[in-house]
mmCIF file of C-alpha atoms in Angstrom:
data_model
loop_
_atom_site.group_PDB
_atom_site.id
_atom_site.type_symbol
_atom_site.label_atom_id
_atom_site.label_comp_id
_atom_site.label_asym_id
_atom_site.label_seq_id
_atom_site.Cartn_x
_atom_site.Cartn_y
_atom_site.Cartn_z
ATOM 1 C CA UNK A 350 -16.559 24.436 -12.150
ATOM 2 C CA UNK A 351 -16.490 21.077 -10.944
ATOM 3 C CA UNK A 352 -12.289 20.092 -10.533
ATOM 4 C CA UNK A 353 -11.157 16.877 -12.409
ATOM 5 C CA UNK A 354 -10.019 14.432 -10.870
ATOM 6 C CA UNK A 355 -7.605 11.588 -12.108
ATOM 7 C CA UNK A 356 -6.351 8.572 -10.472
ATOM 8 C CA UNK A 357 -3.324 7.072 -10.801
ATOM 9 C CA UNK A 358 -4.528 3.263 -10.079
ATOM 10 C CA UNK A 359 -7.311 1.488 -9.865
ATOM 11 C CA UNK A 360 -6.225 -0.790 -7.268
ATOM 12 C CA UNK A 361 -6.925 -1.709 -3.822
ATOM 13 C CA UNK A 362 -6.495 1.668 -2.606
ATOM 14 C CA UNK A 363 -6.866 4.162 -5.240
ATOM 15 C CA UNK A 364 -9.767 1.948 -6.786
ATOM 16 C CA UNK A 365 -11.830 2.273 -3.214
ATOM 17 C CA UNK A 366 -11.253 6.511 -2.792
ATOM 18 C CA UNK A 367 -11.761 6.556 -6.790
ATOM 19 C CA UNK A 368 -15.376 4.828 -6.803
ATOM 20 C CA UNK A 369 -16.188 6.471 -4.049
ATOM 21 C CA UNK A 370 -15.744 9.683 -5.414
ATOM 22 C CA UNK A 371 -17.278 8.599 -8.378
ATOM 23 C CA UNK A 372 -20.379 7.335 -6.816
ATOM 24 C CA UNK A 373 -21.489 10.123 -5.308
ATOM 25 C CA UNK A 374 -20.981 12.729 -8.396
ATOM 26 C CA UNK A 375 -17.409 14.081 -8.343
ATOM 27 C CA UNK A 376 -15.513 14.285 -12.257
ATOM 28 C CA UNK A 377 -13.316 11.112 -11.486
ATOM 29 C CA UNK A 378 -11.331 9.397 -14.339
ATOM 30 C CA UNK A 379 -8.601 6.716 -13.722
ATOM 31 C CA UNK A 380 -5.648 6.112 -15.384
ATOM 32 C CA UNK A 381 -5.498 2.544 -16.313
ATOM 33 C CA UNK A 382 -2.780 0.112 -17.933
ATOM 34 C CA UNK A 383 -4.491 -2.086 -21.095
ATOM 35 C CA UNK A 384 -4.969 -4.799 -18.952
ATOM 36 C CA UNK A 385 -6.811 -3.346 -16.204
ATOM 37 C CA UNK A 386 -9.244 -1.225 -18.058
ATOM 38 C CA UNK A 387 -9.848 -4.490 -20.600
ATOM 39 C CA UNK A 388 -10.466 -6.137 -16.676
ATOM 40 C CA UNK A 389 -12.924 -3.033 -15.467
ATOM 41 C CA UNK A 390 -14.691 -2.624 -19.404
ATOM 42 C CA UNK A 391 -16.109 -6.421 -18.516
ATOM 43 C CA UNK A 392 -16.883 -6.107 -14.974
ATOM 44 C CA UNK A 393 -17.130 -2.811 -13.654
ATOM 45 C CA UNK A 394 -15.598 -1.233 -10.231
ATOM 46 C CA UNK A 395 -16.446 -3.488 -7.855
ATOM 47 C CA UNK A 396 -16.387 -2.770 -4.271
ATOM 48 C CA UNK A 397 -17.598 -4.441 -1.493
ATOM 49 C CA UNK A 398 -17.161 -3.235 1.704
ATOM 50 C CA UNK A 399 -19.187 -2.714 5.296
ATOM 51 C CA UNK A 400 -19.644 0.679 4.529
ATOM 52 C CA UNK A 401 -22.218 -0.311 1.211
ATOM 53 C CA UNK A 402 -21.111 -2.585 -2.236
ATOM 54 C CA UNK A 403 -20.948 -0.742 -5.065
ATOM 55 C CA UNK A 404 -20.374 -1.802 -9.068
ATOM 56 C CA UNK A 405 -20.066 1.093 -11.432
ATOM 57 C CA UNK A 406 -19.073 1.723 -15.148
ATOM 58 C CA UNK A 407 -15.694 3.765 -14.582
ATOM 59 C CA UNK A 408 -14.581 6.958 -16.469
ATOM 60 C CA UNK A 409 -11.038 5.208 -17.740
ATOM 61 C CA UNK A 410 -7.780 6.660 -19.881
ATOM 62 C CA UNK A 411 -4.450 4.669 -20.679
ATOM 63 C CA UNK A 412 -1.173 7.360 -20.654
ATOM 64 C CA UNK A 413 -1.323 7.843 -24.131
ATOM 65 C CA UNK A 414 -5.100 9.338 -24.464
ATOM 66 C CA UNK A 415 -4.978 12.236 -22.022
ATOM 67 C CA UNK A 416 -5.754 14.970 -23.475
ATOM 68 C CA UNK A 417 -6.000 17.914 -21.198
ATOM 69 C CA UNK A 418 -4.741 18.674 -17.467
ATOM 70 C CA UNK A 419 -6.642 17.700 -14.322
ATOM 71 C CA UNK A 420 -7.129 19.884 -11.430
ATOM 72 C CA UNK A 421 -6.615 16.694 -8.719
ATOM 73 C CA UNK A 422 -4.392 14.149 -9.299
ATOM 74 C CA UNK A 423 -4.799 10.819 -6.602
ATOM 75 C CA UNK A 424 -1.468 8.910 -6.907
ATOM 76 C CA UNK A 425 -2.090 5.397 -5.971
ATOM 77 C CA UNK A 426 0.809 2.770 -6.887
ATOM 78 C CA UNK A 427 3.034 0.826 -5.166
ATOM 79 C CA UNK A 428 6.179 2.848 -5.160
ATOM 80 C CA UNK A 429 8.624 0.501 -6.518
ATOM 81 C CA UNK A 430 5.961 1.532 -9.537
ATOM 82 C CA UNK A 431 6.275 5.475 -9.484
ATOM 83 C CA UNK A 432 8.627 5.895 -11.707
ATOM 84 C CA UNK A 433 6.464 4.430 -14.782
ATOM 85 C CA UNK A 434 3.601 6.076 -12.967
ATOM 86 C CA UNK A 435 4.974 9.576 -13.399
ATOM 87 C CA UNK A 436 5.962 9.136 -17.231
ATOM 88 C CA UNK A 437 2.607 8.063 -17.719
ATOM 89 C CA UNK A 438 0.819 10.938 -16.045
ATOM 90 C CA UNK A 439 2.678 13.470 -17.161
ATOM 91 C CA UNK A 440 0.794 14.955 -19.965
ATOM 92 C CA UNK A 441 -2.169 15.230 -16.774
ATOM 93 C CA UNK A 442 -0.288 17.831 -15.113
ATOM 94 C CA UNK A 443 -0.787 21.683 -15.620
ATOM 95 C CA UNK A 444 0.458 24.541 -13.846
ATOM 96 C CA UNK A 445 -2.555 24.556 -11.503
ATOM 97 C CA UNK A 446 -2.519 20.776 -10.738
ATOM 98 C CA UNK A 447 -2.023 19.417 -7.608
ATOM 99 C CA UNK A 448 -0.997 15.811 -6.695
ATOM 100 C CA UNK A 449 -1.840 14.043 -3.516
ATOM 101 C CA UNK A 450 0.419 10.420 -3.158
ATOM 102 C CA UNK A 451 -0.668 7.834 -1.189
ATOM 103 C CA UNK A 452 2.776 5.926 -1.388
ATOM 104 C CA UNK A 453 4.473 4.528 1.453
ATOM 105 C CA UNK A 454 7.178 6.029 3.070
ATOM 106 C CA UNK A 455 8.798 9.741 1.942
ATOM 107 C CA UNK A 456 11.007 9.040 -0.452
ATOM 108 C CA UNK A 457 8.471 9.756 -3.433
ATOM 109 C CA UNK A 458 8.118 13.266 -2.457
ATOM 110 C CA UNK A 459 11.183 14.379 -3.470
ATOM 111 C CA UNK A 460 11.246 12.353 -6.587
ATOM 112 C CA UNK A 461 8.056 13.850 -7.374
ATOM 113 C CA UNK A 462 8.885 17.533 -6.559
ATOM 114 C CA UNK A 463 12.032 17.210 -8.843
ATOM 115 C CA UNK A 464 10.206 16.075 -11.991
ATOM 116 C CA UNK A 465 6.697 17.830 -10.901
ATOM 117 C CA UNK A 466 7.785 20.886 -9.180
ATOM 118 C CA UNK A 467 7.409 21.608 -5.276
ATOM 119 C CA UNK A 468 3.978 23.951 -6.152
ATOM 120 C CA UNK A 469 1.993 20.651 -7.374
ATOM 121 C CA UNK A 470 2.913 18.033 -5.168
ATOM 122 C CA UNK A 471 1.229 18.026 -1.337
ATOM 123 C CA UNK A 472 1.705 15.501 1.242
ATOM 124 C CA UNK A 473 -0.776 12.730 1.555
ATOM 125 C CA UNK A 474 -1.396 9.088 3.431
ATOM 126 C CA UNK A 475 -4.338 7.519 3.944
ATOM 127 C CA UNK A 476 -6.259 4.703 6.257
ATOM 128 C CA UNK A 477 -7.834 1.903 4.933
ATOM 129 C CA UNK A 478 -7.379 -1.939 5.125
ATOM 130 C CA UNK A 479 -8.603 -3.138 1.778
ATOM 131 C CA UNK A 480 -7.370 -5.879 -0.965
ATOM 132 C CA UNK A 481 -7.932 -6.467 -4.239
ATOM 133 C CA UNK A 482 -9.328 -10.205 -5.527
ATOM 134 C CA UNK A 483 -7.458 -12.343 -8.547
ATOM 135 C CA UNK A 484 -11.177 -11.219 -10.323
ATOM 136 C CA UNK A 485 -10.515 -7.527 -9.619
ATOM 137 C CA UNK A 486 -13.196 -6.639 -7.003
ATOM 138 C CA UNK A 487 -11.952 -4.168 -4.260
ATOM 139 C CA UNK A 488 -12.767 -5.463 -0.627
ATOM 140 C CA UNK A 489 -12.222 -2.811 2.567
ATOM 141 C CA UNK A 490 -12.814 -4.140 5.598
ATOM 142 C CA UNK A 491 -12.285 -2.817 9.478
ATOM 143 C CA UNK A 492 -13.143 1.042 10.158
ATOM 144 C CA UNK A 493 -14.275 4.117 8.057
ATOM 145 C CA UNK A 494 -11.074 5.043 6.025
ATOM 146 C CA UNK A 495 -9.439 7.820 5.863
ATOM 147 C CA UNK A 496 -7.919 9.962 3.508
ATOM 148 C CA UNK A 497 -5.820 12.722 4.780
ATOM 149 C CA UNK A 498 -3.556 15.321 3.128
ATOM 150 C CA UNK A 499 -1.821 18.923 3.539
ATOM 151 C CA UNK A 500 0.357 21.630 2.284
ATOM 152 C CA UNK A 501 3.978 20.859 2.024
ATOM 153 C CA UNK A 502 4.590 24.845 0.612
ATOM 154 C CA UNK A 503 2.813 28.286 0.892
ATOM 155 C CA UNK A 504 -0.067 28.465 -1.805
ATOM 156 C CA UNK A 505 -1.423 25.063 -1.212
ATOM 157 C CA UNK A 506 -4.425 25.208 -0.116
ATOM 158 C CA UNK A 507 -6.005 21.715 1.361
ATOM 159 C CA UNK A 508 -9.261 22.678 2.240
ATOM 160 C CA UNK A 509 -10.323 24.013 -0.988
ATOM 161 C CA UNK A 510 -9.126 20.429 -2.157
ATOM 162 C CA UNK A 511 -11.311 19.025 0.841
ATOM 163 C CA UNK A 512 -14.278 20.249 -0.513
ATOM 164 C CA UNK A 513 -13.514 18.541 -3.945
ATOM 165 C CA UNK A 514 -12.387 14.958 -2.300
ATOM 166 C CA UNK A 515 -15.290 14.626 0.048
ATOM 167 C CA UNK A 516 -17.660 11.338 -0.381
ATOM 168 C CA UNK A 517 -19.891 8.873 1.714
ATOM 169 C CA UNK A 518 -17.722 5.737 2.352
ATOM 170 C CA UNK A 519 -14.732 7.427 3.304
ATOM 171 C CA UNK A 520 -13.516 10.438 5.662
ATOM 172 C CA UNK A 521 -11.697 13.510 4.367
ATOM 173 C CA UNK A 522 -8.852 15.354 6.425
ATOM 174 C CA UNK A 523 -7.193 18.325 5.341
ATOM 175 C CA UNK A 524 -4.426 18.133 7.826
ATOM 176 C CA UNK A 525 -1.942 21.248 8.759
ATOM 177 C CA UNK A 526 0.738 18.794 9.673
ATOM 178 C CA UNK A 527 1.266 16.165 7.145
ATOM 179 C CA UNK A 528 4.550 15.555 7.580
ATOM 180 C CA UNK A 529 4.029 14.320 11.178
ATOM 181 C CA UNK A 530 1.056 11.990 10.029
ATOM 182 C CA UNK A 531 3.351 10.614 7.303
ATOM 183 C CA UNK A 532 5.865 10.312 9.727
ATOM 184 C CA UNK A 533 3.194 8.573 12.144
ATOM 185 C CA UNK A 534 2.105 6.014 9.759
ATOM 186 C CA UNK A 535 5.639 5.267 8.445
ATOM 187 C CA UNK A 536 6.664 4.644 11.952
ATOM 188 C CA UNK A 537 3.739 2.133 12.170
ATOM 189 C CA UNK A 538 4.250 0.599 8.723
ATOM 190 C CA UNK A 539 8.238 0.109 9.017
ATOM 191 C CA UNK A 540 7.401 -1.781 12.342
ATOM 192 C CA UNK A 541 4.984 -3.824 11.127
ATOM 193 C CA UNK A 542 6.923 -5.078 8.205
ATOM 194 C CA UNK A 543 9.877 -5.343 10.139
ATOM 195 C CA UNK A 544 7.891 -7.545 12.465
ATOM 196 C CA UNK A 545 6.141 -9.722 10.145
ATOM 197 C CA UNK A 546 9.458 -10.096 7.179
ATOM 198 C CA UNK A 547 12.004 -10.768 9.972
ATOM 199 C CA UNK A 548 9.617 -13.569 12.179
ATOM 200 C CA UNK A 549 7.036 -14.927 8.928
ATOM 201 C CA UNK A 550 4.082 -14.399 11.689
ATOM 202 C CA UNK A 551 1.640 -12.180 12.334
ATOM 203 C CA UNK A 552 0.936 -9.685 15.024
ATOM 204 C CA UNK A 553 -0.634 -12.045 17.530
ATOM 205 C CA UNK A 554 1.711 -15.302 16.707
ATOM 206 C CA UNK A 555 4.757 -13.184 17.203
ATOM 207 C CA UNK A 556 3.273 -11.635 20.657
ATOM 208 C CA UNK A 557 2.248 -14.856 22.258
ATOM 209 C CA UNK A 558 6.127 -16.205 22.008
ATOM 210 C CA UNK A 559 7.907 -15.626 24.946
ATOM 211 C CA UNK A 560 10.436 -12.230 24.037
ATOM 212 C CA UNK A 561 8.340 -11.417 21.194
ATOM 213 C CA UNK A 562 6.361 -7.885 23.059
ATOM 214 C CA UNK A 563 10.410 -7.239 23.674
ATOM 215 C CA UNK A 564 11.476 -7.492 20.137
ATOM 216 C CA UNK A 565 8.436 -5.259 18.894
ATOM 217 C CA UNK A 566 8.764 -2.636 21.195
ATOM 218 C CA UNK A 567 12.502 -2.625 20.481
ATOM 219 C CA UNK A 568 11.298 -2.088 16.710
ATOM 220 C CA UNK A 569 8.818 0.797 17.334
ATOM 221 C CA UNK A 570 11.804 2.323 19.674
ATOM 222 C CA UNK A 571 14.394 2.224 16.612
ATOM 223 C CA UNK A 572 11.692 3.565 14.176
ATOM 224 C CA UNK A 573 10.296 6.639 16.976
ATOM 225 C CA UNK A 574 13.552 7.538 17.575
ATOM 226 C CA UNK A 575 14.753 8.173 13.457
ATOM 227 C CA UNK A 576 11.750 10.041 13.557
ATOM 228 C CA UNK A 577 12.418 12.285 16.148
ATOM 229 C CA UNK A 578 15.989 12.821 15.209
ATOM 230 C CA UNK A 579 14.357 14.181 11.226
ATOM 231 C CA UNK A 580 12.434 16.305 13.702
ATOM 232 C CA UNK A 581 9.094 14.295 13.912
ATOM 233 C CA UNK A 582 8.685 13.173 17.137
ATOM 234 C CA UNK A 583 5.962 10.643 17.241
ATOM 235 C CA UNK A 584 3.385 12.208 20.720
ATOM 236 C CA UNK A 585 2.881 9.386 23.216
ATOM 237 C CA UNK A 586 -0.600 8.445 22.560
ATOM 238 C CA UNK A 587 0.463 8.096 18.644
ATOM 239 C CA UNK A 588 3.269 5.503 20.520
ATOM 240 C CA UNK A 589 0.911 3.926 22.527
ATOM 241 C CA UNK A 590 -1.488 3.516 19.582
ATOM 242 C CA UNK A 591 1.309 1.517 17.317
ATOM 243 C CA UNK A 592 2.335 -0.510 20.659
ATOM 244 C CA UNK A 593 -1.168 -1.400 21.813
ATOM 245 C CA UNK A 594 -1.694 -2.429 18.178
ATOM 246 C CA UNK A 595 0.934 -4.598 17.502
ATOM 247 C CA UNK A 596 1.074 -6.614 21.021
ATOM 248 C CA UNK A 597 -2.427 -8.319 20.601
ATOM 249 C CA UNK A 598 -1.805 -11.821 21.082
ATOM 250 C CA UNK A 599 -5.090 -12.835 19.175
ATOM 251 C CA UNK A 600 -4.525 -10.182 16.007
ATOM 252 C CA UNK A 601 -4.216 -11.495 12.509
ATOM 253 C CA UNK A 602 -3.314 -8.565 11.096
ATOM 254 C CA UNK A 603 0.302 -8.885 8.892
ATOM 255 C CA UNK A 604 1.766 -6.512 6.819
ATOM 256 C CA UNK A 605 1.094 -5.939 3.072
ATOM 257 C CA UNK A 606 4.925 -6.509 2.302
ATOM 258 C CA UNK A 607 5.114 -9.312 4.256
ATOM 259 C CA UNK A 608 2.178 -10.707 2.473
ATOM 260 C CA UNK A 609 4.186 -9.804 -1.180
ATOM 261 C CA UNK A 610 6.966 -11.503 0.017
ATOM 262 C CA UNK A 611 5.242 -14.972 1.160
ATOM 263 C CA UNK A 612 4.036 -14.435 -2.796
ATOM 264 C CA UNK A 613 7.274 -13.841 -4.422
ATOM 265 C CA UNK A 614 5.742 -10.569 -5.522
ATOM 266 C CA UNK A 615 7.882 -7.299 -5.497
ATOM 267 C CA UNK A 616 7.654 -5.450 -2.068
ATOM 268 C CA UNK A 617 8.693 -1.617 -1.170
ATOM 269 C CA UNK A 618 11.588 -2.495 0.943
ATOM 270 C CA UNK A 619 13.739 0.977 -0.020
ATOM 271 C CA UNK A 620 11.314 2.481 0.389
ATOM 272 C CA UNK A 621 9.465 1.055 3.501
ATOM 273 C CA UNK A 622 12.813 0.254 5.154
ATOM 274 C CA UNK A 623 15.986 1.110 2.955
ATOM 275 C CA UNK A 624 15.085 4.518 3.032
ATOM 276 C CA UNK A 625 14.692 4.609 6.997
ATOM 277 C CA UNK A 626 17.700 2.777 7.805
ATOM 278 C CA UNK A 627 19.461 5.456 5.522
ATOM 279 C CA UNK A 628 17.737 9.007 7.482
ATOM 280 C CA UNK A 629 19.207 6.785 10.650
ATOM 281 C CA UNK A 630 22.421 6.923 9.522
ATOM 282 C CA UNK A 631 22.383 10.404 8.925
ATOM 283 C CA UNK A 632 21.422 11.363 12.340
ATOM 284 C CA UNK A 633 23.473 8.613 14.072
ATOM 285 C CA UNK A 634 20.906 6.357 14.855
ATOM 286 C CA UNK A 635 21.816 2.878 15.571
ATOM 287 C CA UNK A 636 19.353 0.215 14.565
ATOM 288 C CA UNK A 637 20.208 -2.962 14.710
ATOM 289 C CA UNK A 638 16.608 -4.286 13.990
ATOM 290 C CA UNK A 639 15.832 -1.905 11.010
ATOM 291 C CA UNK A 640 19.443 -2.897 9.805
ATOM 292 C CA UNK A 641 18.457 -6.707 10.016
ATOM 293 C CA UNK A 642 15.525 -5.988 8.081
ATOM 294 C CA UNK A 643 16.904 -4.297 5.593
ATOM 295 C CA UNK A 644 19.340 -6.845 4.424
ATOM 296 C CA UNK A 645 16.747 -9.964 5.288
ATOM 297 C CA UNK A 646 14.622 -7.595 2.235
ATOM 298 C CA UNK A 647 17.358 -7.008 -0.068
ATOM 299 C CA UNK A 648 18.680 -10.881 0.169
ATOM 300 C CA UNK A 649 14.819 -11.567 -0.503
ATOM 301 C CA UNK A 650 14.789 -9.119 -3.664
ATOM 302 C CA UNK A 651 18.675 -10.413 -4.608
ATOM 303 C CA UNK A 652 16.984 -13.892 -4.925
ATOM 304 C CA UNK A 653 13.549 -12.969 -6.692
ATOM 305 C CA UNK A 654 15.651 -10.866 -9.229
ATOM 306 C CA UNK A 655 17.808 -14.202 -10.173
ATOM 307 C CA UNK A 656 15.259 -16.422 -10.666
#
């Protein structure tokens, strides 16, 4: 039998995976707000992307039409959102369903385990630069994505999963250490926002100021060394990966919560930063960059919530 899949936005991110799965025959439905599947009834997915454009006529349900479990559950939202995200998908989980997040951070595997149970929820990230357009239309740009995920407990087996999440525009990793690629990419996300929210530049105008390679490796060293202290140690081409990447003096490249912020728009800061700063503290790491950042992003949120 073919396994269901739903997922949990249709955005930038789970939009891309979602269509892509769809295109090429998988049992793909997403779970849409009103507004969004009013959006997709008129215009269709929309993706365009170096890898082939695609429009198609989406397989859509809003919280309150599900009728039945689904085997695979891709959990797509910003995760300031996950909280609606998990009342709404609720009546989608069964006791064989499994749920692969693609939130930033760790923070929403916990959450999820304690309203889900441990048994359904895996550990997931993913690799894509994409962005959706005030019409709707999903644009990826840069390298073939990636969308990788694992077991978290005994029984969970990722690459039966693999076989169901497999699809030409994207590649599929079943990974046997998830936690250290979630730790990887958090390292590498909690730098670059801290290095784009704290100096309003991006990668390249920050590293062609004099002191500015200084004050990003200082960053990667704070967020490396929280991770090795939860156990994670980040290997040295992983570190010379992030450092290589975010010392290009010609890069454009910023991060999505920086770009939020120069919008006014929500941004993950708990759970990008907040939540780092606080796994520091419980090992007795001092960071006195992450700890800049994390009060810069709550005096930003402090300000947006008044207005």
């Amino acid at each position: 039998m073919t396994p269901k899949i739903l997922v949990v936005g249709a955005g930038a991110v789970g939009g891309y995976f979602g269509a892509r799965l769809a295109a090429s025959g998988h049992d793909v439905t997403f779970l849409v707000r009103p507004r969004r599947q009013a959006q997709l009834s008129a215009t269709g997915l929309c993706l365009a992307s170096p890898l082939g454009d695609a429009t198609l006529t989406p397989c859509m349900v809003t919280a309150d039409r599900i009728a039945q479990p689904y085997d695979i559950i891709i959990l797509s939202v910003k995760a300031y959102s996950l909280a609606a995200a998990m009342v709404d998908m609720a009546p989608a989980i069964g006791p064989q369903t499994r749920i692969i997040p693609l939130l930033n951070g760790m923070q929403h595997l916990d959450v999820l385990a304690s309203r889900f149970g441990r048994e359904a929820v895996m550990g997931g990230t993913c690799f894509i630069v994409s962005s959706l357009d005030a019409e709707g239309r999903i644009h990826q740009v840069g390298v073939t994505p990636r969308l990788v995920f694992g077991p978290l407990v005994a029984g969970q087996d990722a690459t039966a999963i693999a076989d169901a999440l497999r699809a030409p525009g994207f590649d599929t990793v079943p990974s046997p250490h998830i936690l250290q690629d979630m730790w990887n990419k958090w390292s590498l996300l909690a730098s670059l926002g801290t290095l784009c929210c704290l100096m309003r530049a991006s990668v390249g105008e920050v590293a062609r100021l004099p002191g500015g390679t200084d004050f990003v490796h200082a960053t990667i060293k704070e967020c490396t060394t929280i991770a090795a202290a939860a156990g994670y140690p980040l290997a040295a081409d992983t570190v010379n990966g992030i450092v290589k990447r975010l010392t290009q003096p010609d890069s454009t490249l910023t991060s999505s919560m920086f770009r939020d912020l120069s919008q006014g728009a929500p941004v993950e800061a708990q759970q990008i930063i907040g939540d780092l700063v606080a796994r520091a503290r419980a090992h007795g790491v001092a960071t006195p960059i992450l700890d800049l950042t994390d009060l810069n992003l709550r005096a930003y949120e402090l300000r947006r919530n008044e207005k």
